[in-house]
């Protein structure tokens, strides 16, 4: 009873105390606890939101030195999603036309383009996040020398490869078929502008450590 009496007496003193003393009492005894509780609630809410809204990337197309001529969502992403993505609420398609890469390592190109996008692209590729790359031959060849692209014979079925080879759109690098020319494909030529080196052909390649090979092949069929 003595403890309860003291507690009731303390509460009564606080209730009758002026506002400044009530605030001091709150700061001394409760403020830290309240701040910690609010912070914990915010962190928990953030984690739950990320878990509930984060989508799995089922296709990542990287297009160095290209600029979109319009709404990528409307012209490329949504049509592909409608055709091939099983659960758009949980899965997403990314088409990245925001990187600019030098076609060579000359001093003028380094000054013009810098290294930031180079580092970004290398990080994405080595982290096994990119499925397809579409770019000009100068950039394509740079990455081909680093063995970034899978031979088409390992990705495409025999019939598709033969059809493309007969059509003359297969790009051979050191006698290895690693690229598909996209210059005659309307979904590329109409919706994108290449801002890299002029007067070069442009190729699609499948990244060797691509996590979504099936959708990468579907995308190559989709833009043809």
Short mmCIF file of N, CA and C in Angstrom, two decimals, residues 59-80 93-100 132-136 182-196 200 202-204 219 222-224:
data_model
loop_
_atom_site.label_atom_id
_atom_site.label_comp_id
_atom_site.label_asym_id
_atom_site.label_seq_id
_atom_site.Cartn_x
_atom_site.Cartn_y
_atom_site.Cartn_z
N UNK A 59 13.23 -8.95 -66.05
CA UNK A 59 13.99 -8.62 -67.25
C UNK A 59 14.62 -7.24 -67.07
N UNK A 60 15.91 -7.16 -67.32
CA UNK A 60 16.62 -5.88 -67.25
C UNK A 60 17.35 -5.70 -68.57
N UNK A 61 16.92 -4.70 -69.34
CA UNK A 61 17.53 -4.38 -70.63
C UNK A 61 18.32 -3.09 -70.47
N UNK A 62 19.60 -3.15 -70.72
CA UNK A 62 20.47 -1.97 -70.62
C UNK A 62 20.81 -1.49 -72.02
N UNK A 63 20.62 -0.18 -72.26
CA UNK A 63 20.82 0.39 -73.59
C UNK A 63 21.77 1.58 -73.53
N UNK A 64 23.06 1.34 -73.36
CA UNK A 64 24.02 2.45 -73.28
C UNK A 64 23.99 3.33 -74.53
N UNK A 65 24.00 4.64 -74.30
CA UNK A 65 24.07 5.67 -75.35
C UNK A 65 22.78 5.85 -76.13
N UNK A 66 21.72 5.20 -75.70
CA UNK A 66 20.41 5.42 -76.32
C UNK A 66 19.60 6.41 -75.48
N UNK A 67 18.76 7.17 -76.16
CA UNK A 67 17.77 8.02 -75.51
C UNK A 67 16.39 7.61 -75.99
N UNK A 68 15.45 7.57 -75.08
CA UNK A 68 14.08 7.23 -75.46
C UNK A 68 13.41 8.41 -76.14
N UNK A 69 12.67 8.13 -77.21
CA UNK A 69 11.95 9.19 -77.92
C UNK A 69 10.56 9.45 -77.36
N UNK A 70 10.17 8.69 -76.38
CA UNK A 70 8.82 8.85 -75.84
C UNK A 70 8.67 8.14 -74.52
N UNK A 71 7.47 7.66 -74.28
CA UNK A 71 7.14 7.00 -73.02
C UNK A 71 7.51 5.52 -73.11
N UNK A 72 8.61 5.13 -72.48
CA UNK A 72 9.04 3.74 -72.52
C UNK A 72 8.01 2.81 -71.92
N UNK A 73 7.34 3.28 -70.90
CA UNK A 73 6.33 2.46 -70.24
C UNK A 73 5.24 2.06 -71.23
N UNK A 74 4.82 3.01 -72.04
CA UNK A 74 3.73 2.77 -72.98
C UNK A 74 4.18 1.99 -74.22
N UNK A 75 5.38 2.29 -74.72
CA UNK A 75 5.80 1.73 -76.00
C UNK A 75 6.52 0.38 -75.90
N UNK A 76 7.23 0.16 -74.81
CA UNK A 76 8.03 -1.06 -74.70
C UNK A 76 7.67 -1.89 -73.46
N UNK A 77 7.74 -1.27 -72.30
CA UNK A 77 7.61 -2.02 -71.05
C UNK A 77 6.24 -2.65 -70.89
N UNK A 78 5.19 -1.85 -71.03
CA UNK A 78 3.84 -2.37 -70.80
C UNK A 78 3.44 -3.44 -71.81
N UNK A 79 3.70 -3.25 -73.11
CA UNK A 79 3.37 -4.32 -74.06
C UNK A 79 4.10 -5.62 -73.76
N UNK A 80 5.38 -5.54 -73.41
CA UNK A 80 6.11 -6.77 -73.07
C UNK A 80 5.55 -7.38 -71.79
N UNK A 93 9.58 -5.17 -65.33
CA UNK A 93 10.53 -5.14 -66.44
C UNK A 93 11.21 -3.78 -66.44
N UNK A 94 12.53 -3.77 -66.55
CA UNK A 94 13.29 -2.53 -66.58
C UNK A 94 13.98 -2.37 -67.93
N UNK A 95 13.80 -1.20 -68.54
CA UNK A 95 14.52 -0.85 -69.76
C UNK A 95 15.28 0.44 -69.44
N UNK A 96 16.58 0.34 -69.38
CA UNK A 96 17.43 1.43 -68.89
C UNK A 96 18.16 2.10 -70.05
N UNK A 97 17.71 3.29 -70.41
CA UNK A 97 18.36 4.07 -71.46
C UNK A 97 18.90 5.36 -70.86
N UNK A 98 19.70 5.21 -69.80
CA UNK A 98 20.19 6.39 -69.07
C UNK A 98 21.71 6.43 -68.96
N UNK A 99 22.41 5.44 -69.52
CA UNK A 99 23.86 5.38 -69.37
C UNK A 99 24.56 5.81 -70.65
N UNK A 100 25.69 6.50 -70.50
CA UNK A 100 26.48 6.92 -71.66
C UNK A 100 27.90 6.42 -71.48
N UNK A 132 20.08 -8.21 -70.95
CA UNK A 132 20.28 -7.87 -72.36
C UNK A 132 20.98 -6.51 -72.43
N UNK A 133 21.90 -6.38 -73.39
CA UNK A 133 22.49 -5.08 -73.68
C UNK A 133 22.29 -4.78 -75.16
N UNK A 134 21.86 -3.55 -75.45
CA UNK A 134 21.73 -3.08 -76.83
C UNK A 134 22.53 -1.79 -76.93
N UNK A 135 23.48 -1.75 -77.85
CA UNK A 135 24.32 -0.55 -77.98
C UNK A 135 25.02 -0.56 -79.33
N UNK A 136 25.80 0.49 -79.59
CA UNK A 136 26.53 0.60 -80.84
C UNK A 136 27.74 -0.34 -80.87
N UNK A 182 20.12 -4.74 -84.63
CA UNK A 182 18.77 -4.22 -84.37
C UNK A 182 18.43 -3.04 -85.26
N UNK A 183 19.28 -2.72 -86.22
CA UNK A 183 19.08 -1.51 -87.02
C UNK A 183 17.79 -1.53 -87.83
N UNK A 184 17.28 -2.69 -88.16
CA UNK A 184 16.05 -2.73 -88.93
C UNK A 184 14.81 -3.01 -88.10
N UNK A 185 14.95 -2.98 -86.81
CA UNK A 185 13.84 -3.31 -85.92
C UNK A 185 13.12 -2.04 -85.48
N UNK A 186 11.84 -1.94 -85.85
CA UNK A 186 11.09 -0.69 -85.65
C UNK A 186 10.95 -0.31 -84.17
N UNK A 187 10.82 -1.29 -83.30
CA UNK A 187 10.66 -0.96 -81.88
C UNK A 187 11.90 -0.26 -81.33
N UNK A 188 13.05 -0.46 -81.98
CA UNK A 188 14.27 0.23 -81.57
C UNK A 188 14.42 1.54 -82.34
N UNK A 189 14.31 1.48 -83.65
CA UNK A 189 14.57 2.66 -84.48
C UNK A 189 13.53 3.75 -84.28
N UNK A 190 12.28 3.38 -83.98
CA UNK A 190 11.22 4.38 -83.82
C UNK A 190 11.18 4.99 -82.42
N UNK A 191 11.55 4.20 -81.44
CA UNK A 191 11.37 4.65 -80.06
C UNK A 191 12.65 5.10 -79.37
N UNK A 192 13.80 4.94 -80.05
CA UNK A 192 15.07 5.32 -79.43
C UNK A 192 15.95 6.06 -80.44
N UNK A 193 16.80 6.93 -79.91
CA UNK A 193 17.81 7.61 -80.71
C UNK A 193 19.17 7.29 -80.12
N UNK A 194 20.10 6.87 -80.98
CA UNK A 194 21.43 6.54 -80.50
C UNK A 194 22.29 7.80 -80.47
N UNK A 195 22.85 8.11 -79.31
CA UNK A 195 23.62 9.32 -79.12
C UNK A 195 25.12 9.06 -79.05
N UNK A 196 25.53 7.83 -79.32
CA UNK A 196 26.95 7.51 -79.28
C UNK A 196 27.62 7.78 -80.61
N UNK A 200 27.74 3.66 -86.95
CA UNK A 200 28.09 2.31 -86.53
C UNK A 200 26.82 1.48 -86.50
N UNK A 202 24.33 -1.39 -84.72
CA UNK A 202 23.90 -1.51 -83.33
C UNK A 202 23.44 -2.94 -83.07
N UNK A 203 23.84 -3.48 -81.92
CA UNK A 203 23.62 -4.89 -81.67
C UNK A 203 22.98 -5.17 -80.31
N UNK A 204 22.27 -6.26 -80.27
CA UNK A 204 21.72 -6.81 -79.03
C UNK A 204 22.57 -8.01 -78.65
N UNK A 219 12.44 -11.10 -75.19
CA UNK A 219 12.57 -9.68 -75.56
C UNK A 219 13.16 -9.54 -76.95
N UNK A 222 10.46 -10.12 -79.19
CA UNK A 222 9.47 -9.06 -79.08
C UNK A 222 9.81 -7.84 -79.93
N UNK A 223 11.09 -7.49 -80.02
CA UNK A 223 11.46 -6.28 -80.76
C UNK A 223 11.69 -6.55 -82.24
N UNK A 224 11.70 -7.80 -82.65
CA UNK A 224 11.93 -8.12 -84.06
C UNK A 224 10.74 -7.74 -84.93
#
